[in-house]
PDB file of C-alpha atoms in Angstrom:
ATOM      1  CA  GLN A   1     -45.673 -22.360 -27.827  1.00 94.00           C
ATOM      2  CA  VAL A   2     -49.068 -22.299 -28.883  1.00 96.00           C
ATOM      3  CA  GLN A   3     -51.426 -22.577 -25.942  1.00 97.00           C
ATOM      4  CA  LEU A   4     -55.129 -22.618 -25.816  1.00 98.00           C
ATOM      5  CA  VAL A   5     -56.154 -23.070 -22.440  1.00 98.00           C
ATOM      6  CA  GLU A   6     -60.763 -23.512 -21.848  1.00 97.00           C
ATOM      7  CA  SER A   7     -62.071 -22.994 -18.915  1.00 97.00           C
ATOM      8  CA  GLY A   8     -65.984 -23.025 -17.866  1.00 98.00           C
ATOM      9  CA  GLY A   9     -67.187 -26.263 -18.233  1.00 97.00           C
ATOM     10  CA  GLY A  10     -68.960 -27.772 -15.570  1.00 98.00           C
ATOM     11  CA  SER A  11     -72.410 -29.756 -15.014  1.00 98.00           C
ATOM     12  CA  VAL A  12     -75.535 -28.120 -15.121  1.00 98.00           C
ATOM     13  CA  GLN A  13     -78.852 -29.260 -15.424  1.00 98.00           C
ATOM     14  CA  THR A  14     -81.144 -28.263 -19.019  1.00 98.00           C
ATOM     15  CA  GLY A  15     -82.055 -25.175 -19.442  1.00 98.00           C
ATOM     16  CA  GLY A  16     -78.995 -23.568 -17.351  1.00 98.00           C
ATOM     17  CA  SER A  17     -75.855 -21.544 -18.670  1.00 98.00           C
ATOM     18  CA  LEU A  18     -72.695 -21.514 -18.982  1.00 98.00           C
ATOM     19  CA  ARG A  19     -70.127 -19.873 -20.550  1.00 98.00           C
ATOM     20  CA  LEU A  20     -67.080 -21.537 -21.287  1.00 98.00           C
ATOM     21  CA  SER A  21     -63.908 -18.937 -21.827  1.00 98.00           C
ATOM     22  CA  CYS A  22     -60.406 -19.649 -23.697  1.00 98.00           C
ATOM     23  CA  ALA A  23     -57.190 -17.745 -24.217  1.00 98.00           C
ATOM     24  CA  ALA A  24     -54.569 -18.333 -25.807  1.00 98.00           C
ATOM     25  CA  SER A  25     -50.597 -17.649 -25.590  1.00 97.00           C
ATOM     26  CA  GLY A  26     -47.098 -18.044 -27.774  1.00 96.00           C
ATOM     27  CA  ARG A  27     -48.551 -15.687 -30.446  1.00 96.00           C
ATOM     28  CA  THR A  28     -51.487 -13.518 -31.238  1.00 96.00           C
ATOM     29  CA  PHE A  29     -54.682 -14.734 -33.425  1.00 97.00           C
ATOM     30  CA  SER A  30     -56.047 -10.776 -33.411  1.00 96.00           C
ATOM     31  CA  ASP A  31     -56.095 -11.592 -37.454  1.00 96.00           C
ATOM     32  CA  SER A  32     -57.628 -15.031 -37.173  1.00 97.00           C
ATOM     33  CA  ALA A  33     -60.391 -17.248 -36.896  1.00 98.00           C
ATOM     34  CA  MET A  34     -61.001 -18.777 -34.135  1.00 98.00           C
ATOM     35  CA  GLY A  35     -64.058 -22.024 -32.661  1.00 98.00           C
ATOM     36  CA  TRP A  36     -65.049 -23.715 -31.035  1.00 98.00           C
ATOM     37  CA  PHE A  37     -65.361 -27.554 -31.425  1.00 98.00           C
ATOM     38  CA  ARG A  38     -67.472 -30.219 -29.703  1.00 98.00           C
ATOM     39  CA  GLN A  39     -67.300 -34.250 -29.466  1.00 98.00           C
ATOM     40  CA  VAL A  40     -69.124 -37.275 -28.121  1.00 97.00           C
ATOM     41  CA  PRO A  41     -67.149 -40.695 -27.593  1.00 92.00           C
ATOM     42  CA  GLY A  42     -68.097 -42.850 -30.683  1.00 94.00           C
ATOM     43  CA  LYS A  43     -68.759 -38.998 -33.196  1.00 96.00           C
ATOM     44  CA  GLU A  44     -67.140 -36.971 -35.117  1.00 96.00           C
ATOM     45  CA  ARG A  45     -66.439 -33.282 -34.490  1.00 97.00           C
ATOM     46  CA  GLU A  46     -68.486 -31.244 -34.657  1.00 97.00           C
ATOM     47  CA  LEU A  47     -68.886 -27.082 -35.172  1.00 98.00           C
ATOM     48  CA  VAL A  48     -69.944 -25.380 -32.267  1.00 98.00           C
ATOM     49  CA  ALA A  49     -69.517 -21.620 -33.295  1.00 98.00           C
ATOM     50  CA  ALA A  50     -66.931 -20.126 -35.149  1.00 98.00           C
ATOM     51  CA  ILE A  51     -66.195 -15.734 -35.047  1.00 98.00           C
ATOM     52  CA  ASN A  52     -64.004 -14.320 -38.020  1.00 97.00           C
ATOM     53  CA  TYR A  53     -61.192 -12.286 -36.680  1.00 97.00           C
ATOM     54  CA  ASN A  54     -63.146  -8.621 -36.274  1.00 96.00           C
ATOM     55  CA  ALA A  55     -65.853 -10.389 -34.708  1.00 97.00           C
ATOM     56  CA  VAL A  56     -68.064  -9.888 -38.384  1.00 97.00           C
ATOM     57  CA  ASN A  57     -68.922 -12.589 -39.326  1.00 97.00           C
ATOM     58  CA  THR A  58     -69.823 -15.617 -37.732  1.00 98.00           C
ATOM     59  CA  ASP A  59     -70.874 -19.062 -37.796  1.00 97.00           C
ATOM     60  CA  TYR A  60     -73.003 -21.535 -35.467  1.00 98.00           C
ATOM     61  CA  GLY A  61     -73.646 -25.852 -36.141  1.00 97.00           C
ATOM     62  CA  LYS A  62     -77.756 -25.964 -37.118  1.00 97.00           C
ATOM     63  CA  PHE A  63     -78.257 -26.830 -33.595  1.00 97.00           C
ATOM     64  CA  VAL A  64     -77.310 -24.196 -31.877  1.00 97.00           C
ATOM     65  CA  LYS A  65     -81.213 -22.906 -32.794  1.00 97.00           C
ATOM     66  CA  GLY A  66     -80.168 -18.852 -31.615  1.00 97.00           C
ATOM     67  CA  ARG A  67     -79.156 -20.503 -27.519  1.00 98.00           C
ATOM     68  CA  PHE A  68     -75.360 -20.157 -28.539  1.00 98.00           C
ATOM     69  CA  THR A  69     -72.809 -16.768 -28.985  1.00 98.00           C
ATOM     70  CA  ILE A  70     -69.320 -16.614 -29.228  1.00 98.00           C
ATOM     71  CA  SER A  71     -67.656 -13.410 -29.134  1.00 98.00           C
ATOM     72  CA  ARG A  72     -63.723 -12.431 -28.697  1.00 98.00           C
ATOM     73  CA  ASP A  73     -62.007 -10.092 -27.443  1.00 98.00           C
ATOM     74  CA  ASN A  74     -58.642  -9.059 -29.412  1.00 97.00           C
ATOM     75  CA  TYR A  75     -57.041  -7.266 -26.761  1.00 97.00           C
ATOM     76  CA  LYS A  76     -57.176 -10.604 -24.804  1.00 97.00           C
ATOM     77  CA  ASN A  77     -56.041 -13.135 -27.293  1.00 98.00           C
ATOM     78  CA  SER A  78     -59.680 -14.493 -26.070  1.00 98.00           C
ATOM     79  CA  VAL A  79     -62.462 -15.772 -27.652  1.00 98.00           C
ATOM     80  CA  TYR A  80     -65.530 -16.935 -25.570  1.00 98.00           C
ATOM     81  CA  LEU A  81     -68.988 -19.327 -25.927  1.00 98.00           C
ATOM     82  CA  GLN A  82     -71.593 -18.148 -23.894  1.00 98.00           C
ATOM     83  CA  MET A  83     -74.579 -21.706 -23.554  1.00 98.00           C
ATOM     84  CA  ASN A  84     -77.866 -20.821 -23.239  1.00 98.00           C
ATOM     85  CA  ASN A  85     -81.010 -22.852 -23.066  1.00 98.00           C
ATOM     86  CA  LEU A  86     -78.139 -26.223 -22.574  1.00 98.00           C
ATOM     87  CA  GLU A  87     -79.489 -29.411 -23.186  1.00 98.00           C
ATOM     88  CA  PRO A  88     -78.105 -33.009 -22.617  1.00 97.00           C
ATOM     89  CA  GLU A  89     -77.566 -33.153 -25.774  1.00 97.00           C
ATOM     90  CA  ASP A  90     -74.965 -30.778 -25.736  1.00 98.00           C
ATOM     91  CA  THR A  91     -72.976 -32.767 -23.957  1.00 98.00           C
ATOM     92  CA  ALA A  92     -70.000 -32.956 -24.847  1.00 98.00           C
ATOM     93  CA  VAL A  93     -66.037 -31.958 -25.378  1.00 98.00           C
ATOM     94  CA  TYR A  94     -66.148 -28.292 -25.848  1.00 98.00           C
ATOM     95  CA  TYR A  95     -62.587 -27.754 -28.178  1.00 98.00           C
ATOM     96  CA  CYS A  96     -61.597 -23.838 -28.305  1.00 98.00           C
ATOM     97  CA  ALA A  97     -59.115 -23.921 -32.075  1.00 98.00           C
ATOM     98  CA  ALA A  98     -57.340 -21.240 -34.259  1.00 98.00           C
ATOM     99  CA  ALA A  99     -57.273 -21.132 -37.337  1.00 97.00           C
ATOM    100  CA  ALA A 100     -52.588 -20.060 -38.713  1.00 96.00           C
ATOM    101  CA  VAL A 101     -53.651 -18.325 -41.468  1.00 94.00           C
ATOM    102  CA  SER A 102     -54.805 -14.625 -42.066  1.00 92.00           C
ATOM    103  CA  PHE A 103     -58.495 -13.449 -42.505  1.00 94.00           C
ATOM    104  CA  ARG A 104     -60.192 -16.346 -43.497  1.00 93.00           C
ATOM    105  CA  PHE A 105     -62.382 -17.477 -42.354  1.00 95.00           C
ATOM    106  CA  PHE A 106     -65.369 -19.211 -44.923  1.00 91.00           C
ATOM    107  CA  GLY A 107     -63.691 -23.075 -44.926  1.00 91.00           C
ATOM    108  CA  VAL A 108     -60.590 -22.266 -42.988  1.00 95.00           C
ATOM    109  CA  ASN A 109     -58.560 -25.007 -41.448  1.00 95.00           C
ATOM    110  CA  TYR A 110     -57.587 -25.247 -37.458  1.00 97.00           C
ATOM    111  CA  ASP A 111     -54.195 -25.705 -37.145  1.00 97.00           C
ATOM    112  CA  TYR A 112     -54.614 -25.146 -33.225  1.00 98.00           C
ATOM    113  CA  TRP A 113     -56.365 -26.842 -30.908  1.00 98.00           C
ATOM    114  CA  GLY A 114     -57.128 -26.758 -26.519  1.00 98.00           C
ATOM    115  CA  GLN A 115     -57.101 -29.885 -24.312  1.00 97.00           C
ATOM    116  CA  GLY A 116     -61.234 -29.709 -23.962  1.00 97.00           C
ATOM    117  CA  THR A 117     -62.610 -28.609 -21.275  1.00 98.00           C
ATOM    118  CA  GLN A 118     -66.814 -31.210 -20.493  1.00 98.00           C
ATOM    119  CA  VAL A 119     -69.478 -30.043 -20.300  1.00 98.00           C
ATOM    120  CA  THR A 120     -72.190 -32.237 -18.777  1.00 98.00           C
ATOM    121  CA  VAL A 121     -75.966 -31.351 -19.290  1.00 98.00           C
ATOM    122  CA  SER A 122     -78.506 -33.499 -17.226  1.00 97.00           C
ATOM    123  CA  SER A 123     -81.960 -33.405 -17.053  1.00 93.00           C
TER     124      SER A 123
END
């Protein structure tokens, strides 16, 4: 059974930082794209950041504006999101995701999802 387990969420003040981690189990994702998405109540889930299998390619939501960095460790079957200079608008549930197909990146569908971790940024 494939599981993606997020950790590292919490509450910070404006300008603070958080590092989200996602550990995968049940299969290896070393040749698959992985990403972070976020969702607030009443809005659609949106891409925060994605990274291809060998970390050569990354993609970020326009709102990131250089504040976040996605990385991965294929030996640990994990993906990370370093978030700096957080703003109240970043408050959301953050989800880790992974693709089932190998090597595809742009336009890939994400087939596996974590349960999410809450990030709250106060002003």
